[in-house]
mmCIF file of C-alpha atoms in Angstrom:
data_model
loop_
_atom_site.group_PDB
_atom_site.id
_atom_site.type_symbol
_atom_site.label_atom_id
_atom_site.label_comp_id
_atom_site.label_asym_id
_atom_site.label_seq_id
_atom_site.Cartn_x
_atom_site.Cartn_y
_atom_site.Cartn_z
ATOM 1 C CA UNK Z 566 -105.431 -151.898 55.453
ATOM 2 C CA UNK Z 567 -107.747 -153.999 57.706
ATOM 3 C CA UNK Z 568 -110.529 -152.185 59.581
ATOM 4 C CA UNK Z 569 -112.218 -153.239 62.675
ATOM 5 C CA UNK Z 570 -116.104 -152.967 62.801
ATOM 6 C CA UNK Z 571 -117.891 -150.997 65.493
ATOM 7 C CA UNK Z 572 -119.063 -153.985 67.489
ATOM 8 C CA UNK Z 573 -115.655 -155.358 67.717
ATOM 9 C CA UNK Z 574 -114.248 -151.944 68.759
ATOM 10 C CA UNK Z 575 -116.875 -151.865 71.532
ATOM 11 C CA UNK Z 576 -116.269 -155.441 72.563
ATOM 12 C CA UNK Z 577 -112.494 -154.887 72.636
ATOM 13 C CA UNK Z 578 -112.842 -151.714 74.590
ATOM 14 C CA UNK Z 579 -114.792 -153.382 77.359
ATOM 15 C CA UNK Z 580 -112.553 -156.567 77.404
ATOM 16 C CA UNK Z 581 -109.471 -154.297 77.217
ATOM 17 C CA UNK Z 582 -110.735 -152.329 80.200
ATOM 18 C CA UNK Z 583 -111.130 -155.379 82.229
ATOM 19 C CA UNK Z 584 -107.719 -156.724 81.036
ATOM 20 C CA UNK Z 585 -105.834 -153.577 81.899
ATOM 21 C CA UNK Z 586 -107.301 -153.226 85.411
ATOM 22 C CA UNK Z 587 -106.969 -156.827 86.158
ATOM 23 C CA UNK Z 588 -103.325 -156.909 84.723
ATOM 24 C CA UNK Z 589 -102.386 -154.221 87.180
ATOM 25 C CA UNK Z 590 -103.063 -156.738 89.952
ATOM 26 C CA UNK Z 591 -101.525 -159.809 88.289
ATOM 27 C CA UNK Z 592 -97.639 -160.341 88.494
ATOM 28 C CA UNK Z 593 -95.877 -161.446 85.431
ATOM 29 C CA UNK Z 594 -94.229 -164.945 85.756
ATOM 30 C CA UNK Z 595 -92.168 -167.278 83.407
ATOM 31 C CA UNK Z 596 -92.035 -170.854 83.814
ATOM 32 C CA UNK Z 597 -88.994 -173.162 83.676
ATOM 33 C CA UNK Z 598 -88.054 -174.613 80.298
ATOM 34 C CA UNK Z 599 -90.392 -177.244 78.978
ATOM 35 C CA UNK Z 600 -87.827 -179.920 78.606
ATOM 36 C CA UNK Z 601 -87.322 -179.692 82.530
ATOM 37 C CA UNK Z 602 -91.033 -180.204 83.439
ATOM 38 C CA UNK Z 603 -90.807 -183.972 83.469
ATOM 39 C CA UNK Z 604 -87.844 -184.283 85.502
ATOM 40 C CA UNK Z 605 -87.926 -181.217 87.841
ATOM 41 C CA UNK Z 606 -91.726 -180.216 87.554
ATOM 42 C CA UNK Z 607 -93.013 -176.831 86.483
ATOM 43 C CA UNK Z 608 -91.619 -173.728 88.313
ATOM 44 C CA UNK Z 609 -92.681 -170.267 87.978
ATOM 45 C CA UNK Z 610 -90.303 -167.390 88.477
ATOM 46 C CA UNK Z 611 -91.624 -163.824 88.864
ATOM 47 C CA UNK Z 612 -90.353 -161.088 86.407
ATOM 48 C CA UNK Z 613 -90.778 -158.398 88.943
ATOM 49 C CA UNK Z 614 -93.726 -156.265 87.631
ATOM 50 C CA UNK Z 615 -97.372 -156.487 86.531
ATOM 51 C CA UNK Z 616 -98.781 -157.578 83.275
ATOM 52 C CA UNK Z 617 -100.377 -154.276 82.384
ATOM 53 C CA UNK Z 618 -98.192 -153.320 79.513
ATOM 54 C CA UNK Z 619 -98.888 -156.604 77.942
ATOM 55 C CA UNK Z 620 -102.637 -155.924 78.202
ATOM 56 C CA UNK Z 621 -102.336 -152.564 76.611
ATOM 57 C CA UNK Z 622 -100.604 -154.061 73.701
ATOM 58 C CA UNK Z 623 -102.905 -156.906 73.303
ATOM 59 C CA UNK Z 624 -106.045 -155.128 73.187
ATOM 60 C CA UNK Z 625 -104.507 -152.694 70.591
ATOM 61 C CA UNK Z 626 -103.414 -155.663 68.412
ATOM 62 C CA UNK Z 627 -106.845 -157.265 68.689
ATOM 63 C CA UNK Z 628 -109.111 -154.097 68.700
ATOM 64 C CA UNK Z 629 -107.118 -151.617 66.790
ATOM 65 C CA UNK Z 630 -106.200 -148.099 67.615
ATOM 66 C CA UNK Z 631 -109.611 -146.874 68.488
ATOM 67 C CA UNK Z 632 -110.476 -149.699 71.012
ATOM 68 C CA UNK Z 633 -106.888 -149.213 72.512
ATOM 69 C CA UNK Z 634 -107.181 -145.584 73.039
ATOM 70 C CA UNK Z 635 -110.696 -145.729 74.378
ATOM 71 C CA UNK Z 636 -109.622 -148.452 76.784
ATOM 72 C CA UNK Z 637 -106.760 -146.400 78.160
ATOM 73 C CA UNK Z 638 -108.696 -143.172 78.301
ATOM 74 C CA UNK Z 639 -111.292 -144.853 80.337
ATOM 75 C CA UNK Z 640 -108.862 -146.607 82.612
ATOM 76 C CA UNK Z 641 -107.049 -143.235 83.260
ATOM 77 C CA UNK Z 642 -110.266 -141.480 83.978
ATOM 78 C CA UNK Z 643 -111.532 -144.152 86.303
ATOM 79 C CA UNK Z 644 -108.190 -144.152 88.293
ATOM 80 C CA UNK Z 645 -107.942 -140.373 88.391
ATOM 81 C CA UNK Z 646 -111.528 -139.704 89.204
ATOM 82 C CA UNK Z 647 -113.020 -142.673 91.081
ATOM 83 C CA UNK Z 648 -111.182 -146.134 91.679
ATOM 84 C CA UNK Z 649 -107.908 -146.902 93.110
ATOM 85 C CA UNK Z 650 -106.735 -149.032 90.243
ATOM 86 C CA UNK Z 651 -103.333 -147.869 89.705
ATOM 87 C CA UNK Z 652 -100.282 -149.392 91.357
ATOM 88 C CA UNK Z 653 -100.161 -146.894 94.346
ATOM 89 C CA UNK Z 654 -103.820 -146.265 94.500
ATOM 90 C CA UNK Z 655 -105.437 -143.452 92.483
ATOM 91 C CA UNK Z 656 -106.983 -140.149 92.587
ATOM 92 C CA UNK Z 657 -106.152 -136.841 90.999
ATOM 93 C CA UNK Z 658 -103.007 -136.490 93.228
ATOM 94 C CA UNK Z 659 -101.599 -139.530 91.106
ATOM 95 C CA UNK Z 660 -100.663 -136.745 88.551
ATOM 96 C CA UNK Z 661 -97.847 -135.719 90.739
ATOM 97 C CA UNK Z 662 -96.352 -139.147 90.922
ATOM 98 C CA UNK Z 663 -93.361 -139.927 88.384
ATOM 99 C CA UNK Z 664 -94.991 -143.233 87.277
ATOM 100 C CA UNK Z 665 -98.168 -141.364 86.110
ATOM 101 C CA UNK Z 666 -96.233 -140.496 82.778
ATOM 102 C CA UNK Z 667 -96.114 -144.160 81.821
ATOM 103 C CA UNK Z 668 -99.865 -144.357 82.383
ATOM 104 C CA UNK Z 669 -100.426 -141.437 80.393
ATOM 105 C CA UNK Z 670 -98.199 -142.917 77.634
ATOM 106 C CA UNK Z 671 -100.583 -146.005 77.525
ATOM 107 C CA UNK Z 672 -102.864 -143.775 75.259
ATOM 108 C CA UNK Z 673 -100.338 -142.811 72.512
ATOM 109 C CA UNK Z 674 -98.791 -146.377 72.862
ATOM 110 C CA UNK Z 675 -102.056 -148.019 72.274
ATOM 111 C CA UNK Z 676 -102.784 -145.918 69.312
ATOM 112 C CA UNK Z 677 -99.373 -146.603 67.715
ATOM 113 C CA UNK Z 678 -99.653 -150.344 68.237
ATOM 114 C CA UNK Z 679 -103.290 -150.434 67.105
ATOM 115 C CA UNK Z 680 -102.476 -148.390 63.912
ATOM 116 C CA UNK Z 681 -99.464 -150.704 63.012
ATOM 117 C CA UNK Z 682 -101.419 -153.925 63.833
ATOM 118 C CA UNK Z 683 -104.039 -153.169 61.370
ATOM 119 C CA UNK Z 684 -101.991 -152.039 58.398
ATOM 120 C CA UNK Z 685 -101.815 -155.488 56.987
ATOM 121 C CA UNK Z 686 -103.496 -158.818 57.306
ATOM 122 C CA UNK Z 687 -102.408 -160.453 60.745
ATOM 123 C CA UNK Z 688 -98.752 -161.614 60.307
ATOM 124 C CA UNK Z 689 -96.696 -162.378 63.339
ATOM 125 C CA UNK Z 690 -93.804 -160.205 62.386
ATOM 126 C CA UNK Z 691 -96.066 -157.262 61.917
ATOM 127 C CA UNK Z 692 -97.977 -157.622 65.110
ATOM 128 C CA UNK Z 693 -94.378 -158.157 66.862
ATOM 129 C CA UNK Z 694 -93.290 -154.776 65.246
ATOM 130 C CA UNK Z 695 -96.518 -153.008 66.325
ATOM 131 C CA UNK Z 696 -96.044 -154.143 69.944
ATOM 132 C CA UNK Z 697 -92.464 -153.097 69.882
ATOM 133 C CA UNK Z 698 -93.322 -149.613 68.549
ATOM 134 C CA UNK Z 699 -96.200 -149.383 71.056
ATOM 135 C CA UNK Z 700 -93.621 -150.370 73.826
ATOM 136 C CA UNK Z 701 -90.982 -147.793 72.551
ATOM 137 C CA UNK Z 702 -93.726 -145.105 72.534
ATOM 138 C CA UNK Z 703 -94.761 -145.799 76.176
ATOM 139 C CA UNK Z 704 -91.193 -145.638 77.472
ATOM 140 C CA UNK Z 705 -90.322 -142.410 75.361
ATOM 141 C CA UNK Z 706 -93.409 -140.555 76.682
ATOM 142 C CA UNK Z 707 -92.911 -141.902 80.209
ATOM 143 C CA UNK Z 708 -89.020 -140.618 80.142
ATOM 144 C CA UNK Z 709 -90.295 -137.217 78.704
ATOM 145 C CA UNK Z 710 -92.865 -136.933 81.674
ATOM 146 C CA UNK Z 711 -90.069 -137.610 84.150
ATOM 147 C CA UNK Z 712 -87.994 -135.000 82.505
ATOM 148 C CA UNK Z 713 -90.764 -132.431 82.693
ATOM 149 C CA UNK Z 714 -91.540 -133.537 86.204
ATOM 150 C CA UNK Z 715 -87.966 -132.744 87.155
ATOM 151 C CA UNK Z 716 -88.099 -129.470 85.350
ATOM 152 C CA UNK Z 717 -91.217 -128.203 86.968
ATOM 153 C CA UNK Z 718 -89.457 -129.130 90.188
ATOM 154 C CA UNK Z 719 -92.036 -131.482 91.755
ATOM 155 C CA UNK Z 720 -89.095 -133.277 93.416
ATOM 156 C CA UNK Z 721 -89.974 -131.695 96.770
ATOM 157 C CA UNK Z 722 -93.103 -133.999 96.663
ATOM 158 C CA UNK Z 723 -91.037 -137.113 96.299
ATOM 159 C CA UNK Z 724 -87.393 -136.376 96.527
ATOM 160 C CA UNK Z 725 -86.101 -138.284 93.574
ATOM 161 C CA UNK Z 726 -83.299 -138.309 91.085
ATOM 162 C CA UNK Z 727 -84.050 -138.509 87.466
ATOM 163 C CA UNK Z 728 -81.613 -141.219 86.232
ATOM 164 C CA UNK Z 729 -82.693 -143.483 89.030
ATOM 165 C CA UNK Z 730 -86.359 -143.114 88.130
ATOM 166 C CA UNK Z 731 -85.489 -143.748 84.410
ATOM 167 C CA UNK Z 732 -83.651 -146.884 85.434
ATOM 168 C CA UNK Z 733 -86.635 -147.950 87.736
ATOM 169 C CA UNK Z 734 -89.458 -147.286 85.305
ATOM 170 C CA UNK Z 735 -87.758 -147.925 81.811
ATOM 171 C CA UNK Z 736 -84.504 -149.834 82.093
ATOM 172 C CA UNK Z 737 -85.225 -152.436 84.658
ATOM 173 C CA UNK Z 738 -88.596 -153.725 83.412
ATOM 174 C CA UNK Z 739 -87.806 -153.437 79.732
ATOM 175 C CA UNK Z 740 -86.718 -156.990 78.962
ATOM 176 C CA UNK Z 741 -89.720 -158.397 80.833
ATOM 177 C CA UNK Z 742 -92.066 -155.939 79.077
ATOM 178 C CA UNK Z 743 -90.547 -157.260 75.690
ATOM 179 C CA UNK Z 744 -91.384 -160.686 76.734
ATOM 180 C CA UNK Z 745 -94.979 -159.589 77.427
ATOM 181 C CA UNK Z 746 -95.135 -157.836 74.010
ATOM 182 C CA UNK Z 747 -94.046 -161.097 72.479
ATOM 183 C CA UNK Z 748 -96.824 -163.036 74.363
ATOM 184 C CA UNK Z 749 -99.407 -160.438 73.412
ATOM 185 C CA UNK Z 750 -98.250 -160.809 69.801
ATOM 186 C CA UNK Z 751 -98.565 -164.523 69.815
ATOM 187 C CA UNK Z 752 -102.184 -164.293 71.365
ATOM 188 C CA UNK Z 753 -103.216 -161.694 69.114
ATOM 189 C CA UNK Z 754 -102.018 -163.532 65.970
ATOM 190 C CA UNK Z 755 -103.827 -166.665 67.133
ATOM 191 C CA UNK Z 756 -107.125 -164.960 68.023
ATOM 192 C CA UNK Z 757 -107.132 -162.858 64.812
ATOM 193 C CA UNK Z 758 -106.752 -165.848 62.788
ATOM 194 C CA UNK Z 759 -109.515 -167.672 64.683
ATOM 195 C CA UNK Z 760 -111.789 -164.701 64.436
ATOM 196 C CA UNK Z 761 -111.063 -164.120 60.628
ATOM 197 C CA UNK Z 762 -109.937 -160.532 60.843
#
């Protein structure tokens, strides 16, 4: 089992915080196929959501579970108490938004991803598996929050239907988030090889 030194944890926590905040304002894109670049040029197509989940997985693969969790706890505290860094702003009232469950799920998702990413020396398939498990954790807890949200009867605040929200927050972005997880896996693999840990 590989461990991360304290200076690396601190560095990746700070970098991860900036990545997570910045990725919330950065839409995810995919380019046209490389073999088409010469004839048709490079075209970018939006995936329809932000790169935030990719940033959560990336920092967990690079900094481990402690850096991943510290990053996400700090991000949530900043968003709930001070800065408007969430998709729809911020503040304590964000707890009553159905999307908050997915933000809250970043903490256990980062822990799972970071825990699995450092079980062995960096190998592409293990990093990919850790990102996939982190993504599944995020969606499972996000869906659980939606169910609790419905049971508490907060629907008067937003007037929503549970299945529509599950589709909006989990089903529709899932394929794109898998692409981001693969990208985070590849970047983490290369960086961990270059940094010898």
